[in-house]
Structure formats: structure tokens, C-alpha cells
Coordinates of C-alpha atoms and ligand atoms in Angstrom, one line a residue:
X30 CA 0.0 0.0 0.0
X31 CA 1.1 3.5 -1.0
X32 CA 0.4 6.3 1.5
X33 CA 1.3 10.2 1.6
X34 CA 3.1 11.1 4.7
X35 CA 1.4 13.3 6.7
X36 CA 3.3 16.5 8.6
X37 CA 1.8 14.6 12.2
X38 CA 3.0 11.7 11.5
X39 CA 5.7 11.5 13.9
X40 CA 6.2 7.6 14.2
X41 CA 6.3 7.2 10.7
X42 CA 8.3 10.4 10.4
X43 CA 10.4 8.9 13.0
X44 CA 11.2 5.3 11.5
X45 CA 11.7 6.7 8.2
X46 CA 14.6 8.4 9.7
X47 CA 16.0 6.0 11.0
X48 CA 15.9 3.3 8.3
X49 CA 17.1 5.6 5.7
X50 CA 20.0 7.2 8.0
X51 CA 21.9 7.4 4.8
X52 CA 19.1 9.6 3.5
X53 CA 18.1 11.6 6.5
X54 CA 19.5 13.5 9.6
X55 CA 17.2 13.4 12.9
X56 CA 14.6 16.2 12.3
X57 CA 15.3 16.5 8.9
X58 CA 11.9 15.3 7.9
X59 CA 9.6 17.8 10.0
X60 CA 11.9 20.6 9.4
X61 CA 11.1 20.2 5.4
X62 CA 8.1 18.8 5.7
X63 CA 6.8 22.2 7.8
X64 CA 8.8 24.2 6.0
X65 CA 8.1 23.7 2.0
X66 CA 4.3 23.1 0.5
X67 CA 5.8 21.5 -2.5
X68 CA 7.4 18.8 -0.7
X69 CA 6.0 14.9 -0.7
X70 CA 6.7 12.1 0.5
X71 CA 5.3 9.0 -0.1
X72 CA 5.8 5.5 2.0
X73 CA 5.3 1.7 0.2
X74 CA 3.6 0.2 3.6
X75 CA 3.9 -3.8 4.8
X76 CA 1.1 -3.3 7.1
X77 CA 3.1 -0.9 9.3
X78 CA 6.3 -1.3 8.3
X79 CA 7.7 1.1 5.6
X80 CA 9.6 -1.1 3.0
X81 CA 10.6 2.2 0.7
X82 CA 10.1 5.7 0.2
X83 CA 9.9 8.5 -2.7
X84 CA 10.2 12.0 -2.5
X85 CA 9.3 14.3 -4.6
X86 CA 8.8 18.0 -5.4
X87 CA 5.6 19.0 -7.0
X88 CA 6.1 22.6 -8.3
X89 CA 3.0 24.0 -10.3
X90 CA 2.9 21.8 -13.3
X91 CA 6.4 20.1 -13.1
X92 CA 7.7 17.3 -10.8
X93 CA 11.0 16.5 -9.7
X94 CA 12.2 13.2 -7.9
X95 CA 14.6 14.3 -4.8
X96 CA 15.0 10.5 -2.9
X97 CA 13.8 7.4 -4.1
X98 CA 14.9 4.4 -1.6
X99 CA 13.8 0.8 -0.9
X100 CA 15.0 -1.2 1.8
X101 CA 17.9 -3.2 1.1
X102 CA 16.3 -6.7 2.1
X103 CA 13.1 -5.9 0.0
X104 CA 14.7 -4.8 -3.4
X105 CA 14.2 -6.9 -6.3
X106 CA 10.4 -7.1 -5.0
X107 CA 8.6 -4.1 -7.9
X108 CA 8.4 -2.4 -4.6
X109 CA 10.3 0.6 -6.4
X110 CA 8.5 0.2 -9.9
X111 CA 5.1 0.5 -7.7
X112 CA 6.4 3.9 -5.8
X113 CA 7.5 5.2 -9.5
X114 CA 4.2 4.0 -10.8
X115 CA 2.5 6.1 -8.6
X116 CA 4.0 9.0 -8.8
X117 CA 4.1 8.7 -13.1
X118 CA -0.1 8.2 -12.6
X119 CA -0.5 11.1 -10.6
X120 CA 1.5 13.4 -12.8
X121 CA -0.9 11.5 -15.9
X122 CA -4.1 12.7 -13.7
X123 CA -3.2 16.1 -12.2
X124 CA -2.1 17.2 -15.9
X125 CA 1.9 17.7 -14.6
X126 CA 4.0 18.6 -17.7
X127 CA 7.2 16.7 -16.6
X128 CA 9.1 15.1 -14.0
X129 CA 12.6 15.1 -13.7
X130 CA 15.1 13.7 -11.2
X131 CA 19.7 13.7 -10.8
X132 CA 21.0 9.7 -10.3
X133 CA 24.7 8.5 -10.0
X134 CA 26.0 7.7 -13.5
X135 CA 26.8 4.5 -11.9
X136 CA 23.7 3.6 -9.9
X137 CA 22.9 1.3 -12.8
X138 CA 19.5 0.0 -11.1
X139 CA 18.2 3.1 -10.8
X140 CA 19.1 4.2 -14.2
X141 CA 17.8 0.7 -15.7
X142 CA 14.4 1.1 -13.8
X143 CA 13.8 5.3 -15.0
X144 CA 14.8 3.7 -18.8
X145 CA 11.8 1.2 -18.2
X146 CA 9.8 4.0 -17.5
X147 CA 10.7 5.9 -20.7
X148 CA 12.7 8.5 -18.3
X149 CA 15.5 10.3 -21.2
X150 CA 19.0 11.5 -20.3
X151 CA 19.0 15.4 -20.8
X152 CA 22.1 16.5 -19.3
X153 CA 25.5 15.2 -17.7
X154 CA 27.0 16.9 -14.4
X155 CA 30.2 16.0 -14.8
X156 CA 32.1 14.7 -11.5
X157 CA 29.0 16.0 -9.6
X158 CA 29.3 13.1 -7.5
X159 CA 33.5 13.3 -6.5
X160 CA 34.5 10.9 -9.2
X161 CA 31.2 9.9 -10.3
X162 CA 28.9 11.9 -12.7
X163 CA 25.1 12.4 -12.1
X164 CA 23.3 12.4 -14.7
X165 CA 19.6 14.1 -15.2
X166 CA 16.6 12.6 -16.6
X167 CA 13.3 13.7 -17.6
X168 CA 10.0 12.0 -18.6
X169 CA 7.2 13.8 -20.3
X170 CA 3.7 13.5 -19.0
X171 CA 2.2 15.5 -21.5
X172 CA 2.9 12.7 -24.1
X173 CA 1.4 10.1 -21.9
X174 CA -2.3 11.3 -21.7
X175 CA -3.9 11.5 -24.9
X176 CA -4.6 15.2 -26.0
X177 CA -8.2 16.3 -27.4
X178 CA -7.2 19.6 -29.9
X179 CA -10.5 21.5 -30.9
X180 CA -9.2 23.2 -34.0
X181 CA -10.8 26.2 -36.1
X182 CA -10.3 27.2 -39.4
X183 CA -11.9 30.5 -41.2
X184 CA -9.3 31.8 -42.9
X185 CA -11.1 32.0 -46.4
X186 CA -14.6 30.7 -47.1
X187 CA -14.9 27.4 -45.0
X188 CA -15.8 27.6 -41.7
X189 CA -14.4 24.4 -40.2
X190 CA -14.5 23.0 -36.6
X191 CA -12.7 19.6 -35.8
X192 CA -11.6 17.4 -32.8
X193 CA -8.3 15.3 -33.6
X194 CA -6.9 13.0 -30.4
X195 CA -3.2 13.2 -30.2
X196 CA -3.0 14.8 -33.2
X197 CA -3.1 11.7 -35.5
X198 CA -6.8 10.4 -34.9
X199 CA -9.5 12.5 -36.2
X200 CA -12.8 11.8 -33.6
X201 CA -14.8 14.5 -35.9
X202 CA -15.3 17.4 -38.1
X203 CA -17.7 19.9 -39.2
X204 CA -17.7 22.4 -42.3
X205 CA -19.7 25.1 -43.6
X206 CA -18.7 26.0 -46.8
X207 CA -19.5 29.2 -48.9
X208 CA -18.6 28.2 -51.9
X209 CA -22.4 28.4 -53.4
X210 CA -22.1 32.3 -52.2
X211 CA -19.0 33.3 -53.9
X212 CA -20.0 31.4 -57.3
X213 CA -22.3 34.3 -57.8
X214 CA -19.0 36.7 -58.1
X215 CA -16.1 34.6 -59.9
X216 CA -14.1 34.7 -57.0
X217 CA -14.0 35.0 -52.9
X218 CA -15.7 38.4 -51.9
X219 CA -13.7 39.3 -48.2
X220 CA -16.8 41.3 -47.0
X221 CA -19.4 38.4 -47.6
X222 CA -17.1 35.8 -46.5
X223 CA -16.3 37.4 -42.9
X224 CA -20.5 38.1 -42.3
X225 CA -20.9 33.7 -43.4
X226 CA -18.8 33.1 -40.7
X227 CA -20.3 35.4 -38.3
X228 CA -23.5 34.1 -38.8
X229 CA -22.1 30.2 -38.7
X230 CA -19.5 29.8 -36.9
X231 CA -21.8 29.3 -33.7
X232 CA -23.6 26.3 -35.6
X233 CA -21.0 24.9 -36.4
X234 CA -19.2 24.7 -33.8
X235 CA -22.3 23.2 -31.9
X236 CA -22.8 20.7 -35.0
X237 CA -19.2 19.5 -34.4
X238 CA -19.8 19.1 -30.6
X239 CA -23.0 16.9 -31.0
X240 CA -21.2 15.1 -33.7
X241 CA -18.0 14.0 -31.3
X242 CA -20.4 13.2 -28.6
X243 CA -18.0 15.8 -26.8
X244 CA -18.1 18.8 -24.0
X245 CA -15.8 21.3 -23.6
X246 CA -14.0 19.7 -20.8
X247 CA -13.1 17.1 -22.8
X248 CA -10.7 19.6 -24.8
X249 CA -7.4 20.1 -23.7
X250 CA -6.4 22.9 -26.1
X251 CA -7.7 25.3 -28.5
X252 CA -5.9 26.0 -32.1
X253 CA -7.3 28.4 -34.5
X254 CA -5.7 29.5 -37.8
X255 CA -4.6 33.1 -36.7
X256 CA -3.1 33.7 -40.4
X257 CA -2.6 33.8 -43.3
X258 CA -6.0 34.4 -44.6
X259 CA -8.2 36.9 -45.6
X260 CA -8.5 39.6 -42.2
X261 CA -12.0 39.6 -41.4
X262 CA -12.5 36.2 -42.2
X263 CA -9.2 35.3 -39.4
X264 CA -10.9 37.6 -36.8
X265 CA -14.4 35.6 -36.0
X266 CA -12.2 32.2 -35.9
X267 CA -9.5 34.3 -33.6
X268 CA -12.1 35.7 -31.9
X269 CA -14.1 32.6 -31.2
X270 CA -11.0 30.7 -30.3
X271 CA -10.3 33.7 -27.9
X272 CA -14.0 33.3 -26.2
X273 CA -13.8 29.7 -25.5
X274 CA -10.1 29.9 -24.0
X275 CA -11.6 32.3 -21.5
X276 CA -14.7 30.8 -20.8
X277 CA -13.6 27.1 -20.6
X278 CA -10.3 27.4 -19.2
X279 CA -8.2 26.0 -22.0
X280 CA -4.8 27.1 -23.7
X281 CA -4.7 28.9 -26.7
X282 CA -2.7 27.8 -30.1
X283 CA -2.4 30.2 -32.8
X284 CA -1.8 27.9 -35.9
X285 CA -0.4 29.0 -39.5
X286 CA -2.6 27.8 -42.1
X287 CA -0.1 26.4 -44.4
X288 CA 1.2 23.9 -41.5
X289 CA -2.5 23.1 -41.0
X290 CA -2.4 21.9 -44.8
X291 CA 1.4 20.2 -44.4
X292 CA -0.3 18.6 -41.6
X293 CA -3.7 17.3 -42.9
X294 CA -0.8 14.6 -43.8
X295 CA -0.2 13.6 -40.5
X296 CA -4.1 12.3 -40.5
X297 CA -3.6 10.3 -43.2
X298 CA 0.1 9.1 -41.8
X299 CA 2.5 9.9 -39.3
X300 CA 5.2 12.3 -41.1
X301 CA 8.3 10.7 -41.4
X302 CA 11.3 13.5 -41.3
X303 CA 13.3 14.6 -42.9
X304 CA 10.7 15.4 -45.4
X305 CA 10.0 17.9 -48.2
X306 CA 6.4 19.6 -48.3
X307 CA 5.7 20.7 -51.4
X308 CA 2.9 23.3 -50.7
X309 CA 0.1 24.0 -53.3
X310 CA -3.0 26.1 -52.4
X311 CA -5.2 29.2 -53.8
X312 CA -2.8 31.8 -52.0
X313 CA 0.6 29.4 -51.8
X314 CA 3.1 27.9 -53.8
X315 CA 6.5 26.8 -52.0
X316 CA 8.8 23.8 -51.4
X317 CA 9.4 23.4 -47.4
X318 CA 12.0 21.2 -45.7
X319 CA 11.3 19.6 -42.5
X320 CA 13.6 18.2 -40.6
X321 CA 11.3 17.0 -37.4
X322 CA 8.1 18.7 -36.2
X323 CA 7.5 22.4 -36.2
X324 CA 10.5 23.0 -38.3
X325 CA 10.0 24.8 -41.2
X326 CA 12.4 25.8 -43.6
X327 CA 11.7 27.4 -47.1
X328 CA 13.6 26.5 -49.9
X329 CA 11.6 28.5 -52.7
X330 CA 8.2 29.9 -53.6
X331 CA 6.3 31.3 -56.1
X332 CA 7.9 34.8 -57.5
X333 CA 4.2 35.7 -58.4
X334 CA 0.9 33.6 -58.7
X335 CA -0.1 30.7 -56.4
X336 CA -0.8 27.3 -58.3
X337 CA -4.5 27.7 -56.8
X338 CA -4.7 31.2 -58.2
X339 CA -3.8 30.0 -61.5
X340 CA -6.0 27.5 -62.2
X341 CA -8.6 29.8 -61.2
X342 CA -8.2 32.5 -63.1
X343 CA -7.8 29.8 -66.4
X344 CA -10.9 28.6 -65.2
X345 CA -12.7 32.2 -65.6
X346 CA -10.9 32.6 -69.5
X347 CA -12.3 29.1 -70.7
X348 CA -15.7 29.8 -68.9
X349 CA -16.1 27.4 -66.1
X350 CA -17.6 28.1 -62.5
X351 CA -15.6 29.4 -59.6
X352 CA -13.3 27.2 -58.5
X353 CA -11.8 26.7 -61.8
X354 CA -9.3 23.7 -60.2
X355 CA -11.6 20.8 -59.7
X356 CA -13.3 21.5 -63.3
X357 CA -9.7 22.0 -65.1
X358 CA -8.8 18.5 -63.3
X359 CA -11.4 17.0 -64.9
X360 CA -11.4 18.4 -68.4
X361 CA -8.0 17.9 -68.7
X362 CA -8.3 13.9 -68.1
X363 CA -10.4 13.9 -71.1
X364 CA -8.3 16.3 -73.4
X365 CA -5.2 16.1 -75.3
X366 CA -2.5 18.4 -74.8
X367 CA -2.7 19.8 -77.9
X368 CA -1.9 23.5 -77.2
X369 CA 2.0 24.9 -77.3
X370 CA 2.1 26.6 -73.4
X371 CA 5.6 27.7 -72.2
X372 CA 7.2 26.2 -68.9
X373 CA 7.6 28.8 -66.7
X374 CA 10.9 29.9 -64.4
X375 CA 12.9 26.8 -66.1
X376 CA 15.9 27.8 -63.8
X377 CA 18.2 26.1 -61.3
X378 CA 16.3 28.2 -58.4
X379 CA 13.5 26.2 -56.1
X380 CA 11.3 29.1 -57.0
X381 CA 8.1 28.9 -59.2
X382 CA 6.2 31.3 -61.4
X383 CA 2.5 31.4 -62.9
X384 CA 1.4 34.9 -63.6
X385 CA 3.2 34.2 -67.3
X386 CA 1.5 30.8 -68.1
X387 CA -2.0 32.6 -66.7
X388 CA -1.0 35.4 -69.0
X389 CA 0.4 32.9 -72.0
X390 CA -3.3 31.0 -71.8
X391 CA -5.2 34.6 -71.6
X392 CA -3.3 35.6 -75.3
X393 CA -4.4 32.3 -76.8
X394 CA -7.5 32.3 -76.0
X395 CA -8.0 35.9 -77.5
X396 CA -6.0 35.1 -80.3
X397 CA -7.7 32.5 -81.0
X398 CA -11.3 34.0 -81.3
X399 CA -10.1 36.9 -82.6
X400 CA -9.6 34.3 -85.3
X401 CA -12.7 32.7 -85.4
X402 CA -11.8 29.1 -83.9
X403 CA -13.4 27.7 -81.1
X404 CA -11.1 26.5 -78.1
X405 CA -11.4 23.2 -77.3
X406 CA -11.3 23.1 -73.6
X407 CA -10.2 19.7 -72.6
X408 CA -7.3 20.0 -74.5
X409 CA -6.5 23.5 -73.4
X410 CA -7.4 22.2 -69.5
X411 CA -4.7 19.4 -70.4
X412 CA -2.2 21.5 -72.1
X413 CA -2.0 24.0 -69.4
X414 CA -2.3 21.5 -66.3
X415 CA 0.4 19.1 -68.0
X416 CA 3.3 22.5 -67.7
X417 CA 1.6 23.0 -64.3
X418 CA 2.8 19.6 -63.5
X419 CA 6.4 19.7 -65.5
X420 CA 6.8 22.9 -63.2
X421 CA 6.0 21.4 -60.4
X422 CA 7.6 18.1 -60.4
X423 CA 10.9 19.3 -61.9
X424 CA 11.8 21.4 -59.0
X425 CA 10.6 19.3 -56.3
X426 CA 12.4 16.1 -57.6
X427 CA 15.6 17.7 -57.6
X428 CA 15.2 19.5 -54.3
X429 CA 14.4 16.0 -52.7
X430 CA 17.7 14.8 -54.4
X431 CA 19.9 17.8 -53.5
X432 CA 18.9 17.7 -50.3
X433 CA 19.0 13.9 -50.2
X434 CA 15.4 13.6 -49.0
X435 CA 13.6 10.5 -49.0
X436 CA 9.6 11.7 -48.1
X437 CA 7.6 13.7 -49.9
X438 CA 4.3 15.4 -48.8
X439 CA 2.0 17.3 -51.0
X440 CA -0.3 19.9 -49.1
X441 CA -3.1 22.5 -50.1
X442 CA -6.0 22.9 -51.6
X443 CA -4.2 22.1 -55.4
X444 CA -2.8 18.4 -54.1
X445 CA -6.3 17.2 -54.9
X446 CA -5.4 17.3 -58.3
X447 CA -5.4 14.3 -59.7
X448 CA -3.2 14.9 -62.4
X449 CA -0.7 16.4 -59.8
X450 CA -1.2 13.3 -57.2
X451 CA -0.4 10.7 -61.0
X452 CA 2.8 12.3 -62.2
X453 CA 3.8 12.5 -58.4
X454 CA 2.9 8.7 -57.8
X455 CA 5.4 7.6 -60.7
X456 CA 8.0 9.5 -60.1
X457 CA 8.3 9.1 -56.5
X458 CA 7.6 4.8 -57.2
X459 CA 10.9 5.3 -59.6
X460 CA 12.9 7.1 -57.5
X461 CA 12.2 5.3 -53.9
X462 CA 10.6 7.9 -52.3
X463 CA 8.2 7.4 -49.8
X464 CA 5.4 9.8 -50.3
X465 CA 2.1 10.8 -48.6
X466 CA -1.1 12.9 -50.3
X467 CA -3.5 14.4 -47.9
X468 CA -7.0 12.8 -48.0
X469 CA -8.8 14.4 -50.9
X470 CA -11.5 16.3 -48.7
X471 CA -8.7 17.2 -46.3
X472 CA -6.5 19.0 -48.9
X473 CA -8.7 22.0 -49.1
X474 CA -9.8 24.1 -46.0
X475 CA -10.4 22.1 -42.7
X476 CA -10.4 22.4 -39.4
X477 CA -8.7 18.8 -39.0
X478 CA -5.6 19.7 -40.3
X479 CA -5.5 23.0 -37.8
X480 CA -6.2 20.2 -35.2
X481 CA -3.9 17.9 -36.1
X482 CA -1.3 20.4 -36.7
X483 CA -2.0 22.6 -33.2
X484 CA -1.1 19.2 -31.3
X485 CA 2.7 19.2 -32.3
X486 CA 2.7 23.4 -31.4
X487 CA 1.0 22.5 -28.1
X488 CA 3.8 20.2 -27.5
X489 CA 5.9 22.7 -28.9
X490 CA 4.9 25.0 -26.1
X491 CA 3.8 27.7 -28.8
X492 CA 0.5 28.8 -26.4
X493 CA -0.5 32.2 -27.0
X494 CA -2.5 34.6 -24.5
X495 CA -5.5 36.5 -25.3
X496 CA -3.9 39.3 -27.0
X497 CA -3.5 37.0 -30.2
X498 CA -4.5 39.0 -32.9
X499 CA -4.9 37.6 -36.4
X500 CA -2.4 38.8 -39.6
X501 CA -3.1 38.2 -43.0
X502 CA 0.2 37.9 -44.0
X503 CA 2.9 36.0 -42.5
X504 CA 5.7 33.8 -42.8
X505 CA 5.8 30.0 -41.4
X506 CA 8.2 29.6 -38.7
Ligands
KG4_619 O1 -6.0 25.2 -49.7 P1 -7.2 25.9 -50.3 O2 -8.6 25.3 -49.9 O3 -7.3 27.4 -49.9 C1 -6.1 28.1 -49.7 O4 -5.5 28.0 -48.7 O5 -5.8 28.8 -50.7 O6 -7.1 25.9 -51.9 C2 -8.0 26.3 -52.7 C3 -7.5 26.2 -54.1 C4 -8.4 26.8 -55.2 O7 -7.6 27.7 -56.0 C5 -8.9 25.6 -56.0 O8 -9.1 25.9 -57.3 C6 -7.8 24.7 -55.8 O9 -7.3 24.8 -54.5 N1 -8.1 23.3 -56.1 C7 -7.7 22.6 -57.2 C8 -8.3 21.3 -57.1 N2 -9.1 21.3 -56.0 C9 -9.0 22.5 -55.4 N3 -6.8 22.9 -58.1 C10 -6.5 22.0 -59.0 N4 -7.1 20.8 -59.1 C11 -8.0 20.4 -58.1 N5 -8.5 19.2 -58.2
ZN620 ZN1 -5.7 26.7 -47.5

């Protein structure tokens, strides 16, 4: 049996004294029991007889091990695994971050049983001991308990809520969508967008709670996309996030959008690092290189036009409905590719350009009724997505083999291309790299990903306080 020690006490205060005389001085125990709150102790008990001990210090959300003994004629009985046990469920239910402790570089038991319990050497003191080193260890709670991440999304036109567990396991998600709205204009209209998610977001959030069969206690965190994104749109999602930190208690991720999409990948499978995003949405075109989670580092982008933005705005030449991507997708699978279209940026850089293939497919399409002839739109849609895709794949290919990278993700709204997701597939089968495309539903705007992705920031420590304030522009870090 396991039992706190109490400050009256005294016989137990008294024989722990004296059977652990290497441990204690007489009136050592009152004395820092009296004088420091943080301080616990906690006896393994044979009846009445104490068999072992642990002492700890329990410092707001942190816990560090200062004695850990077991009598010498009872060792070898999982009478010390028990006492660690104990303290490593507590931590798990009081929400403790971490719990660390200093052991004699040759006290190999000890060391042997804190491995076993997944305890990891952070730091050496060298000679702390005379001769001997001590080494510290630490063991992270946070990682133990699983982690419910209520994401939000409204940077554009989706209002998105979702709940993923431990960032790989998505319990539920709900998303309003505007699309039908903006259809009437060609394009995304800021104003109307940010009033759809005033009057939604509410819903859906409720929608998403009923869905997961969840309360707001059952979150641990909060991430919202806080940018980039269209400014009014960002606010009611910041703003929302804001309200329910406040009112429920809970911290506050601020997530950037375009790690939300690299993410949506983790849903599908665990990233593997070090890995090369390559990042395709309506606003965003770069290559990224990750080395582990939350590291970001950009190797090239687009000098002008997003991918997304592209296809778009050929969608509105040929005369198809806002967003031109999906349709293009299609028409192109049909067409042949038929129609001369330069490759644009055919440099050595990791940089892309689009604005003079949108332009190039603008001038043929005029020129062409200027002269009478009628453009035949599969093959135009196949024409222009083929250089999309000889674009795309030439620079990412040789920045996975530059950098000697063996994973490949594709993220944003344009990686549910299928075109894109074909020529990727072959390539990546002949060249032995492992690759990973975000579910097709979750490679345009989601709350999911922003879940998925706010569970490696929360981690990551990256907890922001209620002065977060939403930019529309802004680089990933
Ligand atoms: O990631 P997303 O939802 O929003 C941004 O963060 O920008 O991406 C939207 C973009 C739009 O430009 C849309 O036309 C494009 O993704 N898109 C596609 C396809 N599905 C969506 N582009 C090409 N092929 C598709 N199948
Ligand atoms: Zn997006």
C-alpha cells in the first residue's frame, strides 16, 4: 500500500529516519516537511512497516524526484517500480507537464528502472558526485495522456470546426462552406465571407460538438488559424477561439494555415522527417523542408501567382464556375494536350512562377477567337495542367535529391489534383521515395488539419494569451 506522509505523522516520520539514516538527519523530515508546501513524500507500507520511500517535489505543473529508496532486504520485489508507478499516474491525472530527477551515473538500477519508465537522459553533471557523474533525466507527461485539440479554421470561405486525439486520430469534423455564395462573383468576396462566418461559426461549432459526442472539458487545447488568410475572415475564428479559452479554461494555439495543410498529412500518416512539403494552395506555392516537427524551412516559392490562383483565373478565361481547379482537373483527363504553353521559371532556383502561363493562356484564347476558332477546352485544360505539373515536379524532384530527402508530402487545396497526385505517384515509385497525399477532402480548407497540426505546437509549447490578434500575412516559422 502506498500512502502520503502526513506532517503529524511523527512515528512514521520517526522510522523513516532512522531506516534511511543514509538519507536523513534526525529532524530532517519535520523541518522540510513544515517548512516547504511542494514537498511529498510517499511510503510503500507492509502493514506498518515502511519497506521504501519517494520524495518528490511538486512545483505547479512540473515534478522533480529528490530521494527514491527501498530497503535493502526488499529490493528486487517491484516495490520501487510500484512507488515510481504512482507517482508517473499522478503526474498522468493532475495534468503535470514533466518530471525530472539527478541519479549516479553508476547507480545502474536506478538508471535501468527510470529507462523502463521511458525517463531520457537530458544532461550530464560532470564529476557531480567526486568521481562519479550524475546524470539528469526527464520524462514527459504531456505525451502520456492522450490530447483532445479542438481546432478552427476560417481563414477564407470554409468555416471548419474539428476534434483530432493526439494529433493523429480525427474523432470528428464539421464544415460550412461558402462556396455556393461566392460562385455568384467569380471569386471569394472578403466582406461576404467574414458576415458567413459570423452568422455560422456558432452552428458549427455546436454541430461538431454533437457530432463528437464531446463537451468542452473534454478539450485540452484550442488551435485556431490566426493567419494567413483573408483579415476579417481570421478575426471571428481568432475571436471565437479567444471566447472559449476564457470561458472554458483552456490554452490557446495560434496555428499557420499552411502547417494546417502540411499537416492534414499527418491524418492520413504519421510524417516521417526529414521530409519535403511541397505546398500547393489558392494563396501558396513553395517547397518546405522539415527536418522533425515544427521545423520549417523554405527552400523556394512562387515569385508571383499561387498554383490555386492559376488555375482559377484559367478557369474564368475558358468559362467554367468558380473554383476553376476541380473542373480543369477534370477536363484535362479527357483532353489532349494539344496547345504549345511555355514552362515557366525553367531555372536552377526552387522558385516557381505562374502569372506568365496565366498570362500565355489569356493571349491564346483571344488570339484564337479573334480568329474565329473555337477552343477546345479539354485539351487547353490538359495542355496548361500538364506545364503545371512539369513545373512542379521538376523542382521538387531535384530538391528532394539535393537535399538527399527521402519523403515527400504534398499539401493545399491544389494536391487534390489528380493529375498532380499521378505524375507525383510515378515519379516518386521510380525514384524510392516514400510519399504521402492528404486525404482528398482534407486537402482544401479544414479544421482537422489545424487540429492535427496545433497538437505538435502544443507540445511545442507555442500557447499564446488572449492578446492574439490575427495577420493576413505572414511567414511560417
Ligand atoms: O487550400 P485551399 O482550400 O485554400 C487556400 O489556402 O488557398 O485551396 C483552394 C485552391 C483553389 O484555388 C482551388 O481551385 C484549388 O485549391 N483546387 C484545385 C483542385 N481542387 C481545389 N486545383 C486543381 N485541381 C484540383 N482538383
Ligand atoms: Zn488553405
Amino acid at each position: 500500500m502506498i500512502v502520503e506522509l502526513q506532517n503529524n505523522d511523527d512515528k512514521y516520520i520517526s522510522s523513516l529516519e532512522k531506516l534511511f539514516s543514509n538519507v536523513f538527519l534526525e529532524g530532517d523530515i519535520e523541518k522540510e516537511i513544515n517548512n516547504n508546501p511542494y514537498l511529498k513524500i510517499y511510503m510503500y507500507l507492509n502493514e506498518d512497516d515502511i519497506l521504501g520511500f519517494i520524495e518528490i517535489y511538486q512545483i505547479y505543473d512540473r515534478i522533480e524526484i529528490a530521494n527514491f529508496n527501498v530497503l535493502e532486504s526488499y529490493q528486487n520485489q517491484h516495490i520501487g517500480s510500484k512507488l515510481l508507478e504512482y507517482i508517473i499516474n499522478n503526474a498522468i491525472d493532475n495534468q503535470m507537464k514533466n518530471i525530472t530527477l539527478e541519479v549516479r551515473s553508476d547507480n545502474e538500477k536506478a538508471i535501468y528502472l527510470y529507462k523502463k519508465y521511458r525517463f531520457e537522459n537530458v544532461s550530464i553533471r560532470k564529476n557531480y558526485y567526486g568521481k562519479v557523474d550524475g546524470i539528469l533525466m526527464k520524462k514527459d507527461i504531456i505525451k502520456e495522456k492522450d490530447i483532445y485539440i479542438l481546432g478552427i479554421e476560417s481563414s477564407c470561405d470554409e468555416t471548419s470546426f474539428s476534434i483530432v486525439k493526439n494529433g493523429v486520430e480525427e474523432i470528428g469534423t464539421v464544415t460550412s462552406s461558402q462556396i455556393n455564395i461566392h460562385k455568384l462573383y467569380g471569386g471569394v468576396v472578403p466582406e461576404i465571407a467574414s458576415r458567413a462566418h459570423i452568422k455560422n461559426i456558432t452552428f458549427v461549432l455546436e454541430e461538431c460538438l454533437e457530432k463528437t459526442k464531446m463537451t468542452m472539458d473534454d478539450i485540452t487545447a484550442i488551435a485556431v488559424t490566426y493567419g494567413p488568410g483573408l483579415i476579417g475572415s481570421l478575426l471571428v475564428g481568432v475571436e471565437c477561439a479567444k471566447t472559449l479559452s476564457f470561458l472554458y479554461n483552456k490554452p490557446l494555439i495560434p496555428v499557420h494555415h499552411i502547417s494546417g495543410h502540411i499537416y492534414a498529412n499527418n491524418l492520413v500518416k504519421r510524417l516521417e522527417f526529414p521530409l519535403i512539403a511541397l505546398v500547393i494552395s489558392g494563396g501558396h506555392t513553395e517547397l518546405i523542408l522539415m527536418e522533425k516537427d515544427y521545423s520549417f524551412k523554405k527552400l523556394g516559392g512562387t515569385l508571383d501567382d499561387a498554383v490555386g490562383e492559376c488555375y482559377d483565373k484559367v478557369g474564368r478565361v475558358i468559362g467554367v464556375e468558380y473554383p476553376g481547379g476541380p473542373v480543369i482537373d477534370k477536363l484535362a483527363s479527357i483532353g489532349k494536350p494539344s496547345y504549345n504553353l511555355p514552362i515557366p521559371l525553367n531555372d536552377d532556383s526552387y522558385n516557381f512562377s505562374f502569372s506568365g502561363l496565366k498570362s500565355a493562356v489569356i493571349n491564346l484564347v483571344h488570339n484564337e477567337e479573334q480568329r474565329g476558332n473555337e477552343i477546345n477546352k479539354e485539351n487547353l485544360a490538359c495542355s496548361f495542367q500538364n506545364v503545371v505539373i512539369e513545373s512542379l515536379t521538376t523542382k521538387t524532384m531535384k530538391a528532394l535529391k539535393e537535399y538527399n530527402i527521402n519523403n515527400l508530402i504534398l499539401a493545399g487545396g491544389v494536391s487534390a489534383n489528380m493529375g498532380i497526385r499521378d505524375s507525383f505517384k510515378k515519379l516518386c515509385e521510380k525514384n524510392n521515395i516514400n510519399y504521402t497525399f492528404p486525404s482528398v477532402k482534407y486537402s482544401t480548407d479544414n479544421a482537422a488539419m489545424i487540429a492535427s497540426s496545433g497538437y505538435y505546437a502544443y507540445l511545442d509549447n507555442r500557447i499564446s494569451d488572449l492578446t492574439l490578434n490575427p495577420v493576413s500575412s505572414i511567414e511560417l516559422k
